[in-house]
Coordinates of C-alpha atoms in Angstrom, one line a residue:
I28 CA 10.6 -69.1 28.8
V29 CA 10.6 -67.9 32.6
R30 CA 7.7 -68.8 34.9
Y31 CA 7.8 -65.7 37.4
G32 CA 4.4 -66.3 38.9
A33 CA 1.9 -69.0 39.7
N34 CA 0.2 -68.4 36.1
S35 CA 2.6 -66.1 34.6
L36 CA 5.1 -66.6 31.9
S37 CA 7.9 -64.3 30.4
I38 CA 8.7 -65.4 26.9
S39 CA 11.8 -63.6 25.4
M40 CA 11.7 -65.2 22.0
P41 CA 11.5 -62.5 19.2
G42 CA 8.8 -64.6 17.4
S43 CA 6.7 -64.4 20.5
I44 CA 6.0 -60.6 20.0
P45 CA 3.3 -61.0 17.2
L46 CA 1.9 -64.1 18.6
I47 CA 1.3 -62.3 21.9
H48 CA 0.5 -58.7 20.7
G49 CA -0.4 -59.0 16.9
A50 CA -3.8 -58.3 15.6
K51 CA -4.8 -62.1 15.5
A52 CA -3.3 -63.0 19.0
N53 CA -5.6 -65.3 21.0
V54 CA -5.3 -63.1 24.1
K55 CA -6.8 -60.5 26.1
K56 CA -5.6 -57.8 28.6
G57 CA -5.8 -59.5 32.2
A58 CA -6.9 -58.4 35.4
W59 CA -3.8 -56.5 36.2
Y60 CA -5.0 -53.8 34.0
K61 CA -8.1 -53.2 36.0
T62 CA -6.2 -51.6 38.9
L63 CA -4.1 -48.8 37.1
D64 CA -7.2 -46.5 36.4
I65 CA -9.2 -47.6 39.2
S66 CA -9.4 -44.2 40.9
A67 CA -10.9 -42.8 37.8
G68 CA -13.9 -45.2 38.0
A69 CA -13.1 -46.5 34.5
P70 CA -10.3 -47.7 32.3
S71 CA -8.3 -45.4 30.1
V72 CA -7.9 -46.3 26.5
Q73 CA -4.6 -48.0 27.2
M74 CA -6.0 -50.1 30.0
E75 CA -9.2 -50.9 28.3
I76 CA -9.6 -54.8 28.2
D77 CA -12.6 -55.1 25.9
K78 CA -11.2 -55.2 22.4
H79 CA -14.2 -53.8 20.8
E80 CA -14.4 -50.8 23.2
H81 CA -10.7 -50.3 22.8
A82 CA -10.9 -50.0 19.0
M83 CA -13.7 -47.6 19.3
R84 CA -11.8 -45.3 21.6
R85 CA -8.8 -45.5 19.4
R86 CA -10.9 -44.3 16.5
F87 CA -11.8 -41.2 18.5
L88 CA -8.2 -40.5 19.3
Q89 CA -6.8 -41.2 15.9
P90 CA -7.5 -37.6 14.5
A91 CA -5.3 -36.1 17.3
F92 CA -2.4 -38.0 16.0
S93 CA -3.1 -37.6 12.3
E94 CA -0.5 -36.2 9.8
R95 CA -2.3 -32.8 9.9
A96 CA -2.5 -32.7 13.7
L97 CA 1.3 -33.6 14.0
K98 CA 2.3 -30.9 11.6
E99 CA 0.2 -28.4 13.7
A100 CA 1.9 -29.8 16.8
E101 CA 5.3 -29.1 15.5
R102 CA 5.1 -25.4 16.5
L103 CA 4.1 -26.0 20.0
I104 CA 6.8 -28.7 20.5
C105 CA 9.5 -26.2 19.1
V106 CA 8.4 -23.7 21.8
S107 CA 9.1 -26.3 24.5
A108 CA 12.3 -27.3 22.8
R109 CA 13.7 -23.7 22.9
K110 CA 12.7 -23.3 26.5
L111 CA 14.6 -26.5 27.2
C112 CA 17.7 -25.0 25.6
Q113 CA 17.2 -21.8 27.6
G114 CA 16.8 -23.5 30.8
L115 CA 20.0 -25.7 30.4
T116 CA 21.9 -22.6 29.6
S117 CA 20.4 -20.3 32.1
S118 CA 23.0 -18.4 34.4
Q119 CA 25.5 -18.9 31.7
E120 CA 28.0 -16.1 31.4
E121 CA 29.3 -14.9 27.9
G122 CA 31.4 -17.6 26.5
Q123 CA 31.4 -19.8 29.5
W124 CA 29.9 -23.2 30.2
S125 CA 26.6 -23.2 32.3
E126 CA 26.5 -24.5 35.8
P127 CA 26.0 -28.2 36.0
K128 CA 22.5 -29.5 35.7
N129 CA 20.8 -32.7 35.8
F130 CA 19.6 -33.4 32.2
N131 CA 17.1 -36.0 33.2
D132 CA 15.2 -33.2 35.3
W133 CA 15.1 -30.9 32.4
A134 CA 14.1 -33.8 30.0
T135 CA 11.3 -34.4 32.4
Y136 CA 10.2 -30.8 32.5
F137 CA 10.1 -30.8 28.7
G138 CA 8.1 -34.0 28.5
F139 CA 5.4 -32.7 30.9
D140 CA 5.3 -29.3 29.2
F141 CA 4.7 -30.5 25.7
V142 CA 2.3 -33.2 26.6
S143 CA 0.0 -30.7 28.6
N144 CA 0.2 -28.3 25.9
L145 CA -0.7 -30.8 23.1
G146 CA -3.3 -32.4 25.4
Y147 CA -5.2 -29.5 27.0
G148 CA -3.9 -26.5 24.9
K149 CA -2.3 -25.3 28.2
S150 CA 1.3 -26.1 29.4
F151 CA 2.3 -27.0 33.0
G152 CA 5.1 -24.5 32.6
M153 CA 7.8 -26.6 34.2
L154 CA 10.5 -25.3 32.1
D155 CA 9.7 -21.6 33.1
N156 CA 9.1 -21.9 36.9
I157 CA 9.1 -24.3 39.8
D158 CA 5.4 -24.0 40.6
N159 CA 4.3 -27.4 39.0
R160 CA 7.7 -29.2 39.3
W161 CA 6.2 -31.2 42.3
I162 CA 4.1 -33.3 39.7
P163 CA 6.8 -35.7 38.5
G164 CA 7.6 -36.8 42.0
V165 CA 4.1 -37.4 42.9
L166 CA 3.6 -39.4 39.7
K167 CA 6.5 -41.5 40.4
S168 CA 5.3 -42.4 44.1
A169 CA 1.9 -43.2 42.7
S170 CA 3.2 -45.5 40.0
I171 CA 5.1 -47.4 42.8
F172 CA 1.7 -47.9 44.7
L173 CA -0.2 -49.0 41.6
Y174 CA 2.5 -51.4 40.4
Y175 CA 2.4 -53.2 43.8
V176 CA -1.4 -53.3 44.3
G177 CA -1.7 -54.6 40.8
Y178 CA 0.0 -57.8 41.7
L179 CA -1.5 -58.3 45.2
P180 CA -3.1 -61.8 45.6
F181 CA -6.1 -60.1 47.3
V182 CA -6.3 -57.2 44.8
D183 CA -10.1 -58.0 44.1
F184 CA -10.9 -57.0 47.7
V185 CA -8.6 -53.8 47.6
R186 CA -9.7 -52.4 44.2
P187 CA -13.1 -51.1 45.3
L188 CA -11.5 -49.0 48.0
M189 CA -9.0 -47.2 45.6
G190 CA -10.0 -43.6 44.8
T191 CA -12.0 -43.3 48.1
W192 CA -11.5 -41.8 51.4
V193 CA -10.0 -45.0 52.6
Q194 CA -6.9 -44.6 50.4
D195 CA -5.9 -41.7 52.8
Y196 CA -5.3 -44.4 55.5
I197 CA -3.8 -47.2 53.7
G198 CA -0.7 -47.5 51.5
G199 CA 1.1 -44.6 53.0
Q200 CA 2.4 -41.7 51.3
A201 CA 2.5 -43.6 48.0
A202 CA -1.2 -44.2 48.2
A203 CA -1.8 -40.5 49.0
D204 CA 0.2 -39.3 46.0
S205 CA -1.7 -41.6 43.8
L206 CA -4.9 -39.9 44.9
K207 CA -3.3 -36.5 44.6
Y208 CA -2.2 -37.2 41.0
T209 CA -5.7 -38.4 40.1
N210 CA -7.2 -35.2 41.4
L211 CA -4.7 -33.2 39.4
A212 CA -5.7 -35.0 36.2
N213 CA -9.3 -34.6 37.1
E214 CA -8.9 -30.8 37.7
R215 CA -7.0 -30.3 34.4
L216 CA -9.9 -32.2 32.6
A217 CA -12.6 -30.1 34.4
E218 CA -10.9 -26.9 33.3
R219 CA -10.6 -28.1 29.8
T220 CA -14.3 -29.3 29.7
E221 CA -15.4 -25.9 30.8
L222 CA -13.5 -24.1 28.2
E223 CA -14.8 -26.3 25.4
Q224 CA -18.3 -25.6 26.6
Q225 CA -17.6 -21.9 26.6
R226 CA -16.2 -22.0 23.1
K227 CA -19.4 -23.6 21.8
M228 CA -21.5 -21.0 23.4
D229 CA -19.4 -18.3 22.0
D230 CA -19.1 -20.0 18.5
K231 CA -15.5 -19.2 18.7
D232 CA -12.8 -20.6 16.4
I233 CA -10.5 -22.7 18.6
G234 CA -7.6 -22.7 16.1
R235 CA -5.4 -25.7 16.8
K236 CA -7.3 -28.7 18.1
D237 CA -5.8 -30.4 21.2
T238 CA -6.4 -34.0 22.2
F239 CA -9.2 -33.3 24.4
H240 CA -11.0 -31.4 21.8
Y241 CA -11.5 -34.7 19.9
L242 CA -12.2 -36.7 23.0
L243 CA -14.9 -34.3 24.3
N244 CA -16.8 -34.1 21.0
S245 CA -16.5 -37.8 20.1
K246 CA -19.5 -39.8 19.4
D247 CA -19.8 -43.4 17.9
S248 CA -21.6 -43.3 14.5
V249 CA -23.4 -46.5 15.0
T250 CA -24.4 -46.5 18.7
G251 CA -24.3 -42.8 19.5
K252 CA -22.2 -43.5 22.5
T253 CA -20.0 -40.8 24.0
F254 CA -17.3 -41.1 26.6
T255 CA -18.2 -41.0 30.2
T256 CA -16.7 -38.5 32.7
E257 CA -14.9 -41.4 34.2
Q258 CA -13.5 -42.5 30.9
L259 CA -12.3 -39.0 30.2
Q260 CA -10.7 -38.8 33.6
A261 CA -8.8 -42.0 33.1
D262 CA -7.5 -40.7 29.7
S263 CA -6.5 -37.5 31.2
A264 CA -4.3 -39.2 33.7
L265 CA -3.0 -41.4 31.0
I266 CA -2.1 -38.6 28.7
I267 CA -0.1 -36.7 31.3
A268 CA 1.8 -39.7 32.6
A269 CA 2.4 -41.9 29.4
G270 CA 3.3 -39.2 27.1
S271 CA 5.8 -37.3 29.2
D272 CA 7.5 -40.2 30.7
G273 CA 8.3 -41.9 27.5
V274 CA 9.8 -38.9 25.9
A275 CA 11.8 -37.9 29.0
V276 CA 13.1 -41.4 29.5
T277 CA 14.3 -41.6 25.8
L278 CA 15.7 -38.1 25.6
A279 CA 17.7 -38.4 28.9
A280 CA 19.1 -41.9 27.8
C281 CA 19.9 -40.6 24.4
M282 CA 22.0 -37.8 25.8
F283 CA 23.7 -40.1 28.1
Y284 CA 24.7 -42.5 25.3
L285 CA 25.9 -39.6 23.0
L286 CA 28.0 -38.0 25.7
N287 CA 29.6 -41.3 26.4
D288 CA 30.3 -41.8 22.6
P289 CA 32.1 -38.7 21.2
H290 CA 32.1 -40.3 17.7
A291 CA 28.2 -40.5 17.7
M292 CA 27.9 -37.2 19.2
K293 CA 30.2 -35.7 16.4
R294 CA 28.4 -37.4 13.7
L295 CA 24.9 -36.4 14.9
T296 CA 25.9 -32.8 15.4
E297 CA 27.6 -32.5 12.0
E298 CA 24.4 -34.0 10.4
I299 CA 22.2 -31.6 12.1
R300 CA 24.4 -28.6 11.5
E301 CA 24.8 -29.5 7.7
I302 CA 21.0 -29.4 7.2
F303 CA 19.8 -26.5 9.3
L304 CA 21.3 -22.9 9.4
S305 CA 19.0 -21.7 12.1
V306 CA 16.4 -23.0 14.6
E307 CA 13.6 -21.4 12.5
E308 CA 14.4 -24.0 9.8
I309 CA 13.9 -27.0 12.1
S310 CA 10.8 -28.8 10.9
N311 CA 9.6 -31.6 8.8
P312 CA 10.1 -32.9 6.1
K313 CA 13.8 -32.0 6.5
L314 CA 13.8 -33.2 10.1
G315 CA 12.5 -36.7 9.0
S316 CA 15.4 -37.0 6.5
L317 CA 18.3 -37.2 8.9
P318 CA 19.2 -40.9 9.0
Y319 CA 21.7 -40.8 11.8
L320 CA 19.4 -38.8 14.1
H321 CA 16.7 -41.4 13.5
A322 CA 19.2 -44.3 14.1
C323 CA 20.3 -42.6 17.5
L324 CA 16.8 -42.8 18.7
E325 CA 16.3 -46.3 17.4
E326 CA 19.5 -47.3 19.3
T327 CA 18.4 -45.6 22.4
L328 CA 15.0 -47.1 22.3
R329 CA 16.5 -50.6 21.8
M330 CA 18.9 -50.2 24.9
S331 CA 16.7 -48.1 27.3
L332 CA 13.1 -48.3 26.2
P333 CA 10.7 -46.6 28.4
K334 CA 8.7 -49.8 29.2
P335 CA 11.4 -52.4 29.4
S336 CA 9.3 -55.2 31.1
S337 CA 6.3 -57.1 29.6
L338 CA 2.8 -55.8 29.3
P339 CA 1.1 -59.2 30.1
R340 CA -1.9 -60.6 28.2
E341 CA -4.2 -63.6 29.2
V342 CA -4.5 -66.5 27.0
L343 CA -8.0 -67.2 25.7
K344 CA -9.8 -70.4 25.1
G345 CA -7.9 -72.7 22.8
G346 CA -4.7 -71.7 24.1
L347 CA -1.6 -70.3 22.5
L348 CA 1.3 -72.2 20.6
I349 CA 4.6 -70.6 21.0
D350 CA 7.7 -72.3 19.7
G351 CA 6.1 -75.7 20.0
Y352 CA 4.7 -75.1 23.5
L353 CA 1.0 -75.1 24.1
I354 CA 0.1 -72.5 26.7
P355 CA -3.4 -73.1 28.1
Q356 CA -6.2 -70.7 28.7
G357 CA -5.9 -68.3 31.7
I358 CA -2.1 -68.1 31.7
N359 CA -0.4 -64.6 31.5
V360 CA 2.2 -64.2 28.9
G361 CA 4.3 -61.4 28.0
S362 CA 7.3 -60.3 25.8
P363 CA 10.2 -58.8 28.0
L364 CA 11.3 -56.3 25.5
Y365 CA 14.4 -55.3 27.3
V366 CA 15.6 -59.0 27.1
I367 CA 14.6 -59.3 23.5
H368 CA 16.5 -56.1 22.7
H369 CA 19.6 -57.4 24.1
D370 CA 19.5 -60.9 22.4
P371 CA 23.0 -61.2 20.8
D372 CA 21.6 -63.3 18.0
M373 CA 19.5 -60.4 17.0
F374 CA 21.8 -57.5 18.0
P375 CA 25.5 -58.3 18.0
E376 CA 27.2 -56.8 20.9
P377 CA 23.9 -55.7 22.5
W378 CA 25.5 -53.6 25.3
V379 CA 27.2 -51.4 22.9
F380 CA 25.5 -48.3 21.7
R381 CA 25.9 -48.5 17.8
P382 CA 23.4 -46.3 15.8
E383 CA 25.0 -47.7 12.6
R384 CA 23.4 -51.0 13.1
W385 CA 20.1 -49.3 11.9
I386 CA 21.7 -47.9 8.6
S387 CA 22.7 -50.4 5.9
S388 CA 26.1 -49.4 4.5
S389 CA 29.0 -51.1 2.7
S390 CA 31.5 -49.1 4.9
T391 CA 30.2 -50.5 8.1
G392 CA 29.3 -54.0 6.7
V393 CA 25.7 -53.6 7.8
T394 CA 23.4 -55.1 5.2
P395 CA 19.7 -54.4 4.4
E396 CA 19.1 -58.0 5.8
D397 CA 20.9 -57.2 9.1
V398 CA 18.6 -54.0 9.4
S399 CA 15.5 -56.0 8.6
A400 CA 16.3 -58.8 11.1
A401 CA 17.0 -56.1 13.9
K402 CA 13.6 -54.4 13.1
A403 CA 11.9 -57.7 13.3
A404 CA 12.9 -58.1 16.9
Y405 CA 12.3 -54.5 18.0
A406 CA 9.2 -53.2 19.4
P407 CA 9.6 -50.3 21.9
F408 CA 6.1 -49.2 21.2
L409 CA 4.7 -52.7 20.9
I410 CA 2.9 -53.8 17.8
G411 CA -0.7 -54.6 16.8
P412 CA -3.9 -52.9 17.5
M413 CA -2.9 -52.0 21.2
N414 CA 0.3 -50.5 20.4
C415 CA 1.3 -47.0 21.5
I416 CA -0.8 -44.4 19.5
G417 CA 1.7 -41.8 20.4
K418 CA 4.6 -43.3 18.5
N419 CA 4.8 -40.8 15.8
I420 CA 4.5 -37.7 17.9
S421 CA 7.2 -39.2 20.1
Y422 CA 9.6 -39.5 17.3
I423 CA 8.9 -36.0 16.2
T424 CA 9.3 -34.5 19.7
L425 CA 12.5 -36.3 20.3
K426 CA 14.0 -35.1 17.0
L427 CA 13.0 -31.6 17.5
A428 CA 14.4 -31.3 21.0
L429 CA 17.7 -32.9 19.9
A430 CA 17.9 -30.7 16.8
H431 CA 17.3 -27.5 18.8
L432 CA 19.9 -28.4 21.3
L433 CA 22.7 -29.6 19.2
L434 CA 22.2 -27.1 16.3
K435 CA 23.4 -24.0 18.5
H436 CA 24.8 -25.5 21.7
E437 CA 27.7 -27.6 22.8
V438 CA 27.0 -30.2 25.7
K439 CA 29.5 -31.9 27.8
L440 CA 29.6 -34.2 31.0
S441 CA 30.0 -32.5 34.3
G442 CA 32.5 -34.6 36.3
K443 CA 31.9 -38.3 36.4
T444 CA 29.2 -39.7 34.5
T445 CA 25.9 -40.0 36.3
G446 CA 23.0 -42.4 35.6
G447 CA 25.1 -45.3 34.5
G448 CA 25.9 -48.6 36.1
N449 CA 28.2 -48.7 39.3
E450 CA 31.0 -51.2 39.1
Y451 CA 30.5 -51.8 43.0
D452 CA 26.8 -52.5 42.7
V453 CA 25.8 -55.7 44.5
D454 CA 23.7 -56.6 41.6
E455 CA 26.1 -57.8 38.9
L456 CA 23.7 -56.8 36.2
R457 CA 23.7 -53.0 37.5
R458 CA 27.4 -52.7 37.0
K459 CA 27.4 -51.9 33.3
E460 CA 28.8 -48.1 33.5
G461 CA 28.0 -47.7 29.8
E462 CA 24.1 -48.3 30.2
H463 CA 21.7 -45.8 31.4
Q464 CA 20.1 -47.3 34.3
M465 CA 16.4 -47.4 35.0
T466 CA 14.1 -49.0 37.4
D467 CA 10.7 -50.0 36.1
W468 CA 7.8 -49.2 38.3
I469 CA 5.3 -48.7 35.4
L470 CA 7.1 -45.4 34.8
G471 CA 10.9 -45.4 34.3
F472 CA 12.9 -44.2 37.3
R473 CA 16.2 -42.8 36.1
D474 CA 18.9 -40.2 36.8
G475 CA 21.5 -38.2 34.9
P476 CA 23.5 -37.3 33.2
I477 CA 24.8 -34.2 34.7
V478 CA 25.7 -31.8 31.9
Q479 CA 27.1 -28.3 31.1
T480 CA 26.1 -26.4 28.0
R481 CA 27.2 -23.4 26.2
V482 CA 26.1 -21.6 23.0
I483 CA 28.4 -22.4 20.2
G484 CA 30.7 -19.5 18.9
A485 CA 30.3 -17.6 22.3
G486 CA 33.8 -16.5 23.4
T487 CA 35.6 -18.7 20.8

């Protein structure tokens, strides 16, 4: 238990996760969450503090993440996955390796394109051209601004000014970028709202229903309430940021670990190529039956999860009992998942990328009990009623991207590994060369690896 603020505790015991984030946890989201969506004028579903309001909004979102919706989404994700492969191999001559490219950049373009397509029915097109590639940089800058503002001791005085003209003159470029990103999300929502209204007037079949189809047509069966414009704007900003960043972080980190572990890369590539003969075959349920592919993602999410620090909760009246300690009302508590995921008692040799730890096998000595113990201390998407609603779509997207890439392509590092720790770093904990490094500013800032690709069989 580490005290990192006047009234804030970081609790890294695995058993604290259900006590802080479970359905019956005696906590609520604290004041920190009020800041992140303030420019929209209302909280997004992820930042909603009121538990009943949050539950209602989750119900409205649920159809967009149903099994049927996920199946329909596979086709669109495959389009982005193929464009990712094309982008990585562009300028490639017959039988030759492509020019070096930063895999993280292309994973980011992929993340934004698939999310915008699923959310609004219209892609940002970052994999195709450079027109919208400014968005990730602006979003990163905005996240730094919002992260700092949320912890200001006088934030209650600053909050009403955010999203207004005053923000043009305070906070520097980061504040300006925060407003620019908000305006982008609002514009995309306005376009989608106009399209929905036009479709209703024309009585036109919309085909696949994107996320905002459900949000724009939602109504509570008991109260008759619908989403306000401000709530929709907040959700628009959330969908772009959270959906794209989580997938991009994980995809880049997974490629980093695979390229630094030839055994894992070989085993995963063989598994994919044994099941699929062509990219047209890549789909569920076959895709979901690849144990090593799933294990590679689990291990990546253990080591380099998109949100490594805690998402704090405020203890309610009556307090919270954790490991014999009574934590009083009003204290902020959180589970630092990066710390828990590297607990050697739960994960032996925690700094080693070992997908095998997620598969019970007599040949590796991993028992079903070992796997169960690991899962009990593992929560990259959190748990409970406020966990990440996009968990299933994230797994599907990551699997589709890796399967498309490794089925028909070879990937190798270009030069020295980029994105790992530096043995000369002044921070001792940043010296792990085998760990994909990230800085947590709400979003995950990362780099690399620099890769080269080629189509298998070309020129060989």
